[in-house]
Amino acid sequence: MLPEIEQLLATLETIIKNLTSGGSGIGSEGSHPFRPLVWSVSEQGEFSFVKLLEASGLLTEIELDELMEVWKERFIRPGIYSEAGSYKMISQALPKYQSLIEILQTELVELRFFKIQTYNEKSGKAGSDGFKGYDLLGLIVGQTTAGDWVAFSQKVEPPDSAAFGERLPRHNYPLSEVLLSLSEQIEPILKDSASLLVFNASLREDWAIEEVLRSIRFLEIYSFRGVIDEEQGAGYPYEYGNFEEFIAAHLRDTRVYVLGNNSLYRLYIIGKCLTGDWLGALTLAVWT
């Protein structure tokens, strides 16, 4: 890490030491600490949010069998679905999932499976970044013979999260002839209500994952305009002034990434330093 980044990180750690998500402006129902984030380009390569998730251990590669178990999990909700209802939905969906995978195994030159898990497996305790969560999401990612990347996810219920100003625009990646052909093959599966699937394409693997997460609103990205949930307002006392001044003085292209779908949402506030490295903070917001 460059000496100037180490110095900025030390300053940032002092500024956020006593900050929590419970302050006026975020609107969290729980007070969780701010923790520093740093991404060294010389050590970790080009920054992307998906790479940050991988580095933090929240996004991990899995085998196909585990992916199918993750996808089955969404149908097993005691208190929401009966045992018979869960079994019916699983029996309808799994053949569609398997048909999709068979097509992708034939049409894609590389096929990988991932999960996003925001808590420790089995114990349900805090994830690798120290914060808890309830989310478990399975993804399929693959590359076409033309070099395009596609990512598939189950759809999820739209979250009731906060709003931090202007959302970054979504990227509309033009479909190549290969992608168009693939889309035609899988269209009957995607249209079937029992499959509950969505897919997005992009030029890079990490971008395709980011886009599919945004399409189901598991991930929201905002241009940073301050630590203020628009619906909550700044409130008083406002605790984040020094943090915002630090960002204005030292960071550019600062963004707010809101990750989650069920009550507990991770807030990543991170921007680019003059050196090209990325610096910011992470906290957990509770919105029910």
Coordinates of C-alpha atoms in Angstrom, one line a residue:
M1 CA 0.0 0.0 0.0
L2 CA 1.3 3.4 -0.9
P3 CA 2.4 5.6 2.1
E4 CA -0.1 8.4 1.2
I5 CA -2.9 5.8 1.2
E6 CA -1.7 4.5 4.6
Q7 CA -1.8 8.1 5.9
L8 CA -5.3 8.7 4.5
L9 CA -6.5 5.4 5.9
A10 CA -5.3 6.4 9.4
T11 CA -7.1 9.7 9.2
L12 CA -10.3 8.0 8.0
E13 CA -10.1 5.5 10.8
T14 CA -10.0 8.3 13.3
I15 CA -13.0 10.1 11.7
I16 CA -15.3 7.1 11.6
K17 CA -14.2 5.6 14.9
N18 CA -17.4 6.6 16.7
L19 CA -19.8 6.7 13.7
T20 CA -22.7 4.2 13.6
S21 CA -25.6 3.6 11.2
G22 CA -28.0 4.7 13.9
G23 CA -27.2 8.4 13.4
S24 CA -29.7 10.8 11.9
G25 CA -29.5 10.6 8.2
I26 CA -29.3 6.8 7.5
G27 CA -32.5 5.9 9.3
S28 CA -31.2 2.5 10.5
E29 CA -33.2 0.8 13.3
G30 CA -30.0 -0.5 14.7
S31 CA -26.6 1.2 15.5
H32 CA -23.8 -0.7 13.7
P33 CA -20.2 0.7 13.5
F34 CA -18.5 2.1 10.5
R35 CA -15.5 0.1 9.4
P36 CA -12.8 1.3 7.0
L37 CA -12.5 0.0 3.4
V38 CA -9.4 0.2 1.3
W39 CA -8.6 -1.2 -2.1
S40 CA -5.0 -1.1 -3.3
V41 CA -4.8 -1.2 -7.1
S42 CA -1.1 -2.2 -7.1
E43 CA -1.9 -5.2 -4.8
Q44 CA -5.5 -6.2 -5.8
G45 CA -5.8 -5.0 -9.3
E46 CA -8.6 -2.9 -10.8
F47 CA -11.4 -2.1 -8.4
S48 CA -15.0 -3.4 -8.9
F49 CA -17.7 -4.0 -6.4
V50 CA -17.9 -7.7 -7.3
K51 CA -14.2 -8.1 -6.7
L52 CA -14.7 -6.4 -3.3
L53 CA -17.4 -9.0 -2.5
E54 CA -15.1 -11.8 -3.5
A55 CA -12.2 -10.4 -1.4
S56 CA -14.5 -10.0 1.6
G57 CA -15.6 -13.7 1.3
L58 CA -19.3 -12.8 0.7
L59 CA -19.2 -14.0 -2.9
T60 CA -17.7 -17.5 -3.3
E61 CA -17.5 -20.1 -6.1
I62 CA -19.5 -23.3 -5.5
E63 CA -20.3 -26.6 -7.2
L64 CA -23.5 -27.2 -9.2
D65 CA -25.0 -29.4 -6.5
E66 CA -24.6 -26.7 -3.9
L67 CA -26.2 -24.1 -6.3
M68 CA -29.2 -26.3 -6.7
E69 CA -29.5 -26.6 -2.9
V70 CA -29.3 -22.8 -2.6
W71 CA -32.0 -22.3 -5.2
K72 CA -34.2 -24.9 -3.5
E73 CA -33.8 -22.9 -0.2
R74 CA -36.0 -20.1 -1.4
F75 CA -39.0 -22.4 -1.6
I76 CA -38.6 -23.8 2.0
R77 CA -40.0 -21.0 4.2
P78 CA -41.7 -22.3 7.3
G79 CA -44.6 -20.0 8.2
I80 CA -44.9 -18.7 4.6
Y81 CA -45.2 -21.9 2.5
S82 CA -46.6 -25.2 3.7
E83 CA -44.5 -28.3 3.3
A84 CA -46.8 -29.4 0.5
G85 CA -46.6 -25.9 -1.1
S86 CA -42.8 -25.9 -0.9
Y87 CA -42.5 -29.4 -2.4
K88 CA -44.9 -28.4 -5.3
M89 CA -42.8 -25.3 -6.1
I90 CA -39.6 -27.2 -6.0
S91 CA -40.9 -30.0 -8.2
Q92 CA -42.0 -27.4 -10.8
A93 CA -38.9 -25.3 -10.7
L94 CA -36.0 -27.9 -10.6
P95 CA -36.7 -29.4 -14.0
K96 CA -36.6 -25.9 -15.5
Y97 CA -33.3 -25.1 -13.8
Q98 CA -31.8 -28.4 -15.0
S99 CA -32.9 -27.7 -18.6
L100 CA -31.3 -24.3 -18.4
I101 CA -28.0 -25.7 -17.1
E102 CA -28.0 -28.3 -19.8
I103 CA -28.3 -25.6 -22.5
L104 CA -25.7 -23.4 -20.9
Q105 CA -23.2 -26.4 -20.6
T106 CA -23.6 -26.8 -24.3
E107 CA -23.5 -23.2 -25.4
L108 CA -21.0 -21.6 -23.1
V109 CA -17.3 -22.1 -23.1
E110 CA -16.9 -21.5 -19.4
L111 CA -19.6 -22.0 -16.7
R112 CA -19.2 -21.2 -13.0
F113 CA -21.5 -21.2 -10.0
F114 CA -21.5 -18.7 -7.1
K115 CA -23.3 -17.9 -4.0
I116 CA -23.6 -14.7 -2.0
Q117 CA -24.0 -15.4 1.7
T118 CA -24.1 -12.6 4.2
Y119 CA -23.8 -14.8 7.3
N120 CA -21.6 -17.6 8.5
E121 CA -22.9 -21.0 7.2
K122 CA -24.9 -23.1 9.8
S123 CA -24.3 -20.8 12.8
G124 CA -26.1 -17.8 11.2
K125 CA -23.6 -15.5 12.9
A126 CA -21.8 -12.5 11.4
G127 CA -20.2 -12.9 8.0
S128 CA -16.5 -12.6 7.2
D129 CA -16.8 -8.7 7.3
G130 CA -18.1 -8.8 10.8
F131 CA -21.7 -8.0 10.0
K132 CA -24.8 -10.2 10.0
G133 CA -27.4 -10.8 7.4
Y134 CA -30.1 -13.1 6.2
D135 CA -29.3 -13.3 2.5
L136 CA -28.4 -16.4 0.5
L137 CA -28.3 -16.1 -3.3
G138 CA -27.1 -18.4 -6.0
L139 CA -25.7 -17.3 -9.4
I140 CA -24.7 -18.9 -12.7
V141 CA -22.0 -17.1 -14.7
G142 CA -20.7 -18.1 -18.1
Q143 CA -18.9 -16.9 -21.2
T144 CA -20.1 -17.2 -24.8
T145 CA -17.9 -18.2 -27.7
A146 CA -18.0 -14.5 -28.8
G147 CA -16.5 -13.4 -25.4
D148 CA -19.7 -12.1 -23.8
W149 CA -20.4 -12.8 -20.2
V150 CA -23.8 -13.8 -18.9
A151 CA -25.1 -14.1 -15.3
F152 CA -28.2 -15.8 -14.1
S153 CA -30.0 -15.4 -10.8
Q154 CA -33.3 -16.3 -9.2
K155 CA -35.6 -13.4 -8.8
V156 CA -36.2 -12.1 -5.3
E157 CA -38.9 -10.0 -3.7
P158 CA -38.1 -6.3 -4.2
P159 CA -36.5 -5.0 -1.0
D160 CA -37.8 -2.1 1.1
S161 CA -34.5 -0.2 1.3
A162 CA -33.5 3.4 1.5
A163 CA -32.7 5.9 -1.2
F164 CA -29.4 7.8 -1.3
G165 CA -29.9 10.2 -4.1
E166 CA -29.3 9.6 -7.8
R167 CA -28.9 5.9 -8.8
L168 CA -26.0 5.2 -11.2
P169 CA -27.4 4.3 -14.7
R170 CA -27.6 0.7 -15.7
H171 CA -25.5 -0.4 -18.6
N172 CA -27.3 -1.7 -21.6
Y173 CA -25.0 -4.2 -23.2
P174 CA -25.7 -4.9 -26.9
L175 CA -26.5 -8.5 -27.6
S176 CA -24.1 -10.3 -30.0
E177 CA -25.4 -12.9 -32.5
V178 CA -24.3 -15.6 -30.1
L179 CA -26.2 -14.0 -27.2
L180 CA -29.3 -13.5 -29.3
S181 CA -29.2 -17.2 -30.3
L182 CA -28.7 -18.2 -26.6
S183 CA -31.6 -15.9 -25.6
E184 CA -33.9 -17.5 -28.0
Q185 CA -33.1 -21.0 -26.7
I186 CA -33.7 -20.1 -23.1
E187 CA -36.6 -17.8 -23.6
P188 CA -39.3 -20.5 -22.9
I189 CA -37.6 -21.3 -19.6
L190 CA -37.3 -17.7 -18.5
K191 CA -40.9 -17.0 -19.4
D192 CA -42.2 -19.9 -17.3
S193 CA -43.4 -18.5 -14.0
A194 CA -42.1 -21.7 -12.2
S195 CA -38.5 -20.9 -13.2
L196 CA -38.3 -17.4 -11.6
L197 CA -35.1 -16.6 -13.4
V198 CA -33.4 -13.5 -14.8
F199 CA -30.2 -13.0 -16.7
N200 CA -28.0 -10.1 -17.8
A201 CA -25.0 -9.8 -20.1
S202 CA -21.9 -7.7 -20.2
L203 CA -18.3 -7.4 -21.4
R204 CA -16.7 -8.8 -18.3
E205 CA -17.6 -11.4 -15.7
D206 CA -17.7 -9.1 -12.7
W207 CA -19.8 -6.6 -14.7
A208 CA -22.3 -9.3 -15.6
I209 CA -22.7 -10.3 -12.0
E210 CA -23.1 -6.7 -10.9
E211 CA -25.8 -6.1 -13.5
V212 CA -27.8 -9.2 -12.6
L213 CA -27.7 -8.2 -8.9
R214 CA -29.0 -4.7 -9.9
S215 CA -31.7 -6.1 -12.1
I216 CA -33.3 -8.0 -9.1
R217 CA -32.5 -5.0 -6.8
F218 CA -30.3 -7.1 -4.5
L219 CA -27.8 -4.3 -5.2
E220 CA -28.5 -0.6 -5.6
I221 CA -25.7 1.9 -6.6
Y222 CA -26.0 5.7 -5.9
S223 CA -23.7 8.6 -6.7
F224 CA -22.6 9.8 -3.3
R225 CA -24.3 13.1 -2.3
G226 CA -24.0 12.7 1.4
V227 CA -24.8 10.1 4.1
I228 CA -28.5 10.9 4.0
D229 CA -31.4 8.6 3.3
E230 CA -33.7 10.9 1.2
E231 CA -36.8 9.6 2.9
Q232 CA -35.3 10.2 6.4
G233 CA -33.6 13.5 5.9
A234 CA -30.5 14.7 7.7
G235 CA -32.0 15.1 11.1
Y236 CA -30.3 16.5 14.1
P237 CA -27.7 16.1 15.4
Y238 CA -26.0 15.2 12.1
E239 CA -22.9 13.1 12.8
Y240 CA -21.4 12.5 9.4
G241 CA -20.1 16.0 8.5
N242 CA -16.4 15.2 9.1
F243 CA -16.7 12.0 7.1
E244 CA -18.3 13.9 4.2
E245 CA -15.6 16.6 4.3
F246 CA -13.0 13.9 4.1
I247 CA -14.7 12.4 1.1
A248 CA -15.0 15.8 -0.6
A249 CA -11.3 16.6 0.0
H250 CA -9.7 13.2 -0.9
L251 CA -12.0 11.1 -3.0
R252 CA -13.6 11.2 -6.4
D253 CA -16.4 9.2 -8.1
T254 CA -17.7 8.2 -4.6
R255 CA -20.5 5.7 -4.6
V256 CA -22.9 4.2 -2.2
Y257 CA -23.5 0.5 -2.7
V258 CA -26.5 -0.9 -0.9
L259 CA -26.4 -4.7 -0.7
G260 CA -29.1 -6.9 0.7
N261 CA -32.7 -8.0 0.4
N262 CA -34.1 -8.8 3.9
S263 CA -33.9 -6.3 6.8
L264 CA -30.1 -6.1 7.1
Y265 CA -28.4 -4.1 4.4
R266 CA -24.7 -3.5 3.9
L267 CA -23.8 0.1 3.0
Y268 CA -20.5 0.5 1.2
I269 CA -19.4 4.2 0.8
I270 CA -16.2 4.2 -1.3
G271 CA -14.4 6.6 -3.7
K272 CA -11.3 6.8 -5.8
C273 CA -8.1 8.5 -4.5
L274 CA -5.8 10.5 -6.7
T275 CA -3.4 7.5 -6.7
G276 CA -6.1 5.3 -8.3
D277 CA -6.7 3.4 -5.1
W278 CA -10.2 3.2 -3.4
L279 CA -11.0 4.2 0.1
G280 CA -14.2 4.4 2.2
A281 CA -16.3 2.8 4.9
L282 CA -18.8 -0.1 5.4
T283 CA -21.7 -0.3 7.8
L284 CA -24.9 -2.2 8.3
A285 CA -28.3 -0.7 8.2
V286 CA -31.5 -2.3 9.6
W287 CA -34.6 -1.4 7.7
T288 CA -37.8 -3.4 8.3

